[in-house]
Coordinates of C-alpha atoms in Angstrom, one line a residue:
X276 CA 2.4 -9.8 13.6
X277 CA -0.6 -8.6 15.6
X278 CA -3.9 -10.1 14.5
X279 CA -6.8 -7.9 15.0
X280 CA -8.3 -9.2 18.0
X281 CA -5.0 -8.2 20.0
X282 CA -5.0 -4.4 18.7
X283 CA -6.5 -2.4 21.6
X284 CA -8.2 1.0 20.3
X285 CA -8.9 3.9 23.1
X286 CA -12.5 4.5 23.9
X287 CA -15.8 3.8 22.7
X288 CA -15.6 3.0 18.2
X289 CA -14.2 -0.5 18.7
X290 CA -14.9 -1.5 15.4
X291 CA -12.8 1.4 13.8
X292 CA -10.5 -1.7 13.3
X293 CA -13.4 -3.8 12.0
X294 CA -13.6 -5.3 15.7
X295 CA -16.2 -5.1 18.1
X296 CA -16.6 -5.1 22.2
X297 CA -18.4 -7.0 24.0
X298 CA -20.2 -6.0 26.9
X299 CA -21.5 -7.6 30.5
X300 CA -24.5 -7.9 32.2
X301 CA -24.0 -3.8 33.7
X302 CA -23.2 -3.1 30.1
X303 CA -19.2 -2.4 30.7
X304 CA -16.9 -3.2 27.6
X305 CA -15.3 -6.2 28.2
X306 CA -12.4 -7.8 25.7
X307 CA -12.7 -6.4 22.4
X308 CA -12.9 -9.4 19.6
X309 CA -12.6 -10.0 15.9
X310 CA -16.1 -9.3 13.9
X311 CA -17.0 -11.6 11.3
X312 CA -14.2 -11.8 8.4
X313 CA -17.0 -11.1 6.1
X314 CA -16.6 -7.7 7.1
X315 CA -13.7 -7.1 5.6
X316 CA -15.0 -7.9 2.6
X317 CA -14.1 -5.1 -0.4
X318 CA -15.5 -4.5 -3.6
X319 CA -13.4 -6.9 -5.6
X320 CA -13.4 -9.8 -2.8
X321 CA -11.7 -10.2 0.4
X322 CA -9.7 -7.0 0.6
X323 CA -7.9 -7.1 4.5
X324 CA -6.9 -11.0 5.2
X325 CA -7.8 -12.5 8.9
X326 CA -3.8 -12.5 9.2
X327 CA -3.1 -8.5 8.0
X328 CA -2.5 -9.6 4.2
X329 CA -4.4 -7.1 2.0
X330 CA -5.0 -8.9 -1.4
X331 CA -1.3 -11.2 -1.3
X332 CA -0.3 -12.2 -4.4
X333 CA -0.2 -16.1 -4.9
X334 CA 3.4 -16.4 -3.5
X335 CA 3.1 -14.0 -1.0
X336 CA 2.6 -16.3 2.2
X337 CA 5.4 -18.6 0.4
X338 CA 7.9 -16.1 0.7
X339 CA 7.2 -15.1 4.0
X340 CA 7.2 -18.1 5.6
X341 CA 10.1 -20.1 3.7
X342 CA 12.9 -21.5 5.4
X343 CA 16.2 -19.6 5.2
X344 CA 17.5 -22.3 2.9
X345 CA 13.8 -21.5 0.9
X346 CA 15.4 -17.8 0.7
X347 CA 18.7 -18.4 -0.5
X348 CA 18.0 -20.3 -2.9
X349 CA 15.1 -18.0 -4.4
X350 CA 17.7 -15.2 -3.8
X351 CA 20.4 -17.6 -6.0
X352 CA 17.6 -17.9 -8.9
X353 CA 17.2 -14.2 -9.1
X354 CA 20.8 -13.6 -9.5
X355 CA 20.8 -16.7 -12.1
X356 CA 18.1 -14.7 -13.8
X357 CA 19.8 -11.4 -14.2
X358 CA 23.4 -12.6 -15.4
X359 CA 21.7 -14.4 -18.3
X360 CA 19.7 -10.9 -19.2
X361 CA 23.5 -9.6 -19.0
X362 CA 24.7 -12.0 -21.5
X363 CA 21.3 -11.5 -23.9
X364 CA 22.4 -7.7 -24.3
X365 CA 25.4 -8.8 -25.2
X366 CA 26.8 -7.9 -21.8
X367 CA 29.9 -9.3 -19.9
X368 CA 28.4 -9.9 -16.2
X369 CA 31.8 -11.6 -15.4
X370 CA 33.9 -7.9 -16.0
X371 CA 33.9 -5.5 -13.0
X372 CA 31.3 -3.0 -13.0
X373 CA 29.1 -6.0 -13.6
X374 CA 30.3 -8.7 -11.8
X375 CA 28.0 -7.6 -7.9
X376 CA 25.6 -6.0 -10.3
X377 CA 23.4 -9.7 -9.8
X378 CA 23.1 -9.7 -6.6
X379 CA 22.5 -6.2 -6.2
X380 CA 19.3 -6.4 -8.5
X381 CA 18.6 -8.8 -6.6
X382 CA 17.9 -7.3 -3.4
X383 CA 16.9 -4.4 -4.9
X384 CA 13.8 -6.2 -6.2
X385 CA 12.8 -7.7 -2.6
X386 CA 13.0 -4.3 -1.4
X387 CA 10.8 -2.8 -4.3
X388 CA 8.3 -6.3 -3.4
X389 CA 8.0 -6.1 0.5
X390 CA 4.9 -4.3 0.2
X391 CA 3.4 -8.0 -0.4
X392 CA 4.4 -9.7 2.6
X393 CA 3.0 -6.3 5.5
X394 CA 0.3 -7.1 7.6
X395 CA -2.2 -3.9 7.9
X396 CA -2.3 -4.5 11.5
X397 CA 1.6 -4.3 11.9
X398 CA 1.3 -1.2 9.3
X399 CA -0.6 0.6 11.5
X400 CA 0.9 -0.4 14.8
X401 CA -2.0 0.4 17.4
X402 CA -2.2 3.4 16.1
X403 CA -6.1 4.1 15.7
X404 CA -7.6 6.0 18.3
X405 CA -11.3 7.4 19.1
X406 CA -11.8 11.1 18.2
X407 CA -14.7 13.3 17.9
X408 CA -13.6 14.5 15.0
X409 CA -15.7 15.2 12.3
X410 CA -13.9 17.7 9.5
X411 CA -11.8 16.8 7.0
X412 CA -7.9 15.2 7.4
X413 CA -5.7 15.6 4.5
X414 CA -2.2 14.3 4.3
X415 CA -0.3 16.1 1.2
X416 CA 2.4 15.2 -1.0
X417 CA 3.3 12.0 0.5
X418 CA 6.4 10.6 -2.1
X419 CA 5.2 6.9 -3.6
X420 CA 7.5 4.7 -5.7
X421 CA 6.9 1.6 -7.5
X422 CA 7.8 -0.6 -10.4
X423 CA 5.3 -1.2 -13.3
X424 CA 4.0 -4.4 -13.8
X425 CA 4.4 -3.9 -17.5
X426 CA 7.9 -2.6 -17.6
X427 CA 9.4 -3.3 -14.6
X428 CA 10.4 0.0 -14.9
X429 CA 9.5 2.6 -11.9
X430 CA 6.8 5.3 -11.5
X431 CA 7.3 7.7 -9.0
X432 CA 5.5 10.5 -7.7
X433 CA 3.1 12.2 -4.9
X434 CA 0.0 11.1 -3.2
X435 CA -2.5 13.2 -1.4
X436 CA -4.9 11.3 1.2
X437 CA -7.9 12.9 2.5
X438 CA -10.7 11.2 4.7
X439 CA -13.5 12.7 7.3
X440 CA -13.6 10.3 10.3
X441 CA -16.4 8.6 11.8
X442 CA -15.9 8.7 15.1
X443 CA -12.1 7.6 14.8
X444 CA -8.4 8.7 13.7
X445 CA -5.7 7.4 12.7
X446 CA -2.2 8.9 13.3
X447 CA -0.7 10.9 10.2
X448 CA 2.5 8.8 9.5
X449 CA -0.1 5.6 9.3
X450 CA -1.5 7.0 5.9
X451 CA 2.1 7.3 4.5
X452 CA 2.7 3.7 5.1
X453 CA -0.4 2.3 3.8
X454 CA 0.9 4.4 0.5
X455 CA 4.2 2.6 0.7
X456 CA 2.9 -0.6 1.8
X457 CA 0.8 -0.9 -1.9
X458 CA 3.6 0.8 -3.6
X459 CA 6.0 -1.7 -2.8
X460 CA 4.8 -4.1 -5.2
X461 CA 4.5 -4.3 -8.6
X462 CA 2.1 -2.5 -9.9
X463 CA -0.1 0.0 -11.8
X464 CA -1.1 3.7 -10.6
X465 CA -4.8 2.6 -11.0
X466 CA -5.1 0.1 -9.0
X467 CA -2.6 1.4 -6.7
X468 CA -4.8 4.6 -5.7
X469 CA -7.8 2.1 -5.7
X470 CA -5.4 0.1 -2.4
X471 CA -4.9 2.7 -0.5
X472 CA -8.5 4.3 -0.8
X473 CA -10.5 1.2 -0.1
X474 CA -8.1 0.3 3.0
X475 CA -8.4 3.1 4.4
X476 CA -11.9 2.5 4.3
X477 CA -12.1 -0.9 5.3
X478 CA -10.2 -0.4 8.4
X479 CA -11.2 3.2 9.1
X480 CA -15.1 3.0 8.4
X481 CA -14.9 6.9 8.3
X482 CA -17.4 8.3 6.2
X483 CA -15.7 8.8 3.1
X484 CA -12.0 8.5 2.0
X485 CA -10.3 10.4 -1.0
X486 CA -7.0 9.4 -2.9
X487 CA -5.4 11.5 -5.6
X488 CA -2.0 10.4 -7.0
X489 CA 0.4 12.1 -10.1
X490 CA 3.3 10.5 -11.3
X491 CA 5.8 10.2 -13.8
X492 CA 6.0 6.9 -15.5
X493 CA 9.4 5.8 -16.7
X494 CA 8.1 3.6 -19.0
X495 CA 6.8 6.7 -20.9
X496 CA 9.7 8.5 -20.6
X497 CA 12.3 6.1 -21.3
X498 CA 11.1 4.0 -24.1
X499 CA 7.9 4.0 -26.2
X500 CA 6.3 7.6 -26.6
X501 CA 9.1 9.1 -24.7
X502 CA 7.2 12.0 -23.1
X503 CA 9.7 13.3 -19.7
X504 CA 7.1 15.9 -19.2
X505 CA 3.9 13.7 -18.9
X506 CA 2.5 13.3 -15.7
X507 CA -0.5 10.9 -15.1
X508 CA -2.9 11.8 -12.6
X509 CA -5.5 9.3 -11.0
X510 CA -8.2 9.6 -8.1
X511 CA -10.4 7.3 -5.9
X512 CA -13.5 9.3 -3.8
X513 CA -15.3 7.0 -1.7
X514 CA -17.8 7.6 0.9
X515 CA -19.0 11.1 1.0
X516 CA -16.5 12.2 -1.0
X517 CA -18.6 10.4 -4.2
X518 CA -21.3 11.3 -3.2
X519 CA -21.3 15.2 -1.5
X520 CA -20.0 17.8 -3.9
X521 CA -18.9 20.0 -1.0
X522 CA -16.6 17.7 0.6
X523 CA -15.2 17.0 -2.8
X524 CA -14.6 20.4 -3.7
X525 CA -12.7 20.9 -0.5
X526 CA -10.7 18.2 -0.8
X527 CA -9.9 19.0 -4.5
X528 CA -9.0 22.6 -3.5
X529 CA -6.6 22.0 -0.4
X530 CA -4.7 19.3 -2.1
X531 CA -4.2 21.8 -5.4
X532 CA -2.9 18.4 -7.0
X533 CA 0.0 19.8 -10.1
X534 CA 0.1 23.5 -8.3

C-alpha cells in the first residue's frame, strides 16, 4: 500500500491528492509531503484514513491484517454459519449439490466485502495528473454491484460520474474503481452514491463532483413488494454542481440517466 506522501503527481496541483510541496529558498518544488490529516476530513468525520481506508468498518483493519491461521479460521466460521442456515430450511448440506455450497458462500462473500479492506491510494495507483482542464468529465454507465445491508440480497445497476476539475485529472478507469471499491461492501444505494461523490472530492478538490446511480434491488423484486420492474434512482451534486444550474443541467442531459 502507498501512503500519500509517496504518490508523486506530475506538475504544479500537488495537493490534488490532499498533499502539498514544499519549496526552497529559489522557490523550486522540493519533496512533496502529507498535508494535515484534518484535511481529509468529510462531512460525516474522517472520510480518507492516513493509511488509504475510507470510512473501514470496525473489523476492517482486523481482517486485513490477521494471520493466515486468523483467516482460516474466520473462513471455517463462515462455512459453520451457512450449513446451519441449510439445516434451518430444512435443507440437507451433507447431499451433493450442497455439500461445497459452504465454502462457496463463503468466498463469495469476501469477494462481495473487499471493498472494505482498499486503500484509495492503491485504488488510484499514481494515477492523478495536472491538466488545464476546466470543462466537464463524465464517465457513463459504469456497472456497480452490491449486497444490501438489510437483505443481504444484491442490487445491481449503473452509475454515471461526472466532475469539472480544478486544475487536475484523474484517469477514466480510476472513477470505475472508486465505484467498485464502495460497492464491494455491504451496503445501501444512498450512502453508496454519497462514497463515491464525496471521495472523489476529497481527493480530487475539483470544483464540483456529480454521482447519479439506478438500480434494481433484489430485495424488491424477490421478496416483499415484489416489483421486477422498479428501478431506484439516487444522486449526489457537490461543488458547483449544487450550486450552478448550468453545470447541472449539462450533466443531467449527457448522462440521460433511464434513456
Amino acid at each position: 500500500m502507498l501512503p500519500p506522501s509517496s504518490i508523486p503527481i506530475t506538475g504544479s496541483h500537488g495537493n490534488a491528492l490532499m498533499l502539498s510541496k514544499a519549496s526552497n529558498k529559489d522557490g523550486a518544488s522540493t519533496a512533496i509531503q502529507p498535508t494535515d490529516p484534518a484535511e481529509h476530513l468529510g462531512a460525516a468525520g474522517q472520510l480518507i484514513h492516513p493509511d488509504g481506508l475510507v470510512q473501514p468498518s470496525t473489523g476492517t483493519r482486523a481482517r486485513i491484517q490477521e494471520s493466515p491461521d486468523r483467516t482460516a479460521e474466520r473462513f471455517n466460521k463462515m462455512c459453520h454459519a451457512v450449513r446451519t442456515i441449510l439445516e434451518c430450511v430444512g435443507e440437507d448440506p451433507r447431499r451433493p449439490g450442497l455439500l461445497d455450497t459452504p465454502e462457496r458462500y463463503a468466498k463469495a462473500m469476501m469477494t462481495f466485502t473487499e471493498g472494505y479492506g482498499l486503500s484509495v491510494w492503491d485504488v488510484l495507483n499514481k494515477a492523478v495528473f495536472d491538466e488545464d482542464h476546466s470543462n466537464l468529465v463524465i464517465e457513463k454507465g459504469i456497472d456497480v454491484y452490491s449486497v444490501c445491508e438489510h437483505h443481504l440480497v444484491p442490487f445491481m445497476g449503473k452509475m454515471h460520474i461526472g466532475y469539472i476539475p480544478n486544475g487536475s485529472i484523474v484517469g477514466i478507469s480510476k472513477l470505475a474503481r472508486i465505484a467498485d471499491m464502495f460497492s464491494r461492501r455491504l451496503q445501501v444505494q444512498e450512502r453508496l452514491t454519497t462514497e463515491v461523490a464525496n471521495t472523489i472530492m476529497e481527493v480530487l478538490r475539483p470544483q464540483g463532483v456529480a454521482v447519479i446511480m439506478e438500480a434494481s434491488h433484489m430485495c424488491m423484486v424477490m421478496r416483499g413488494v415484489q416489483k421486477s420492474s422498479a428501478i431506484t434512482y439516487t444522486s449526489c451534486m457537490l461543488g458547483s454542481f449544487k450550486t450552478d444550474d448550468r453545470a447541472r443541467n449539462e450533466f443531467l442531459s449527457l448522462v440521460g440517466a433511464g434513456r
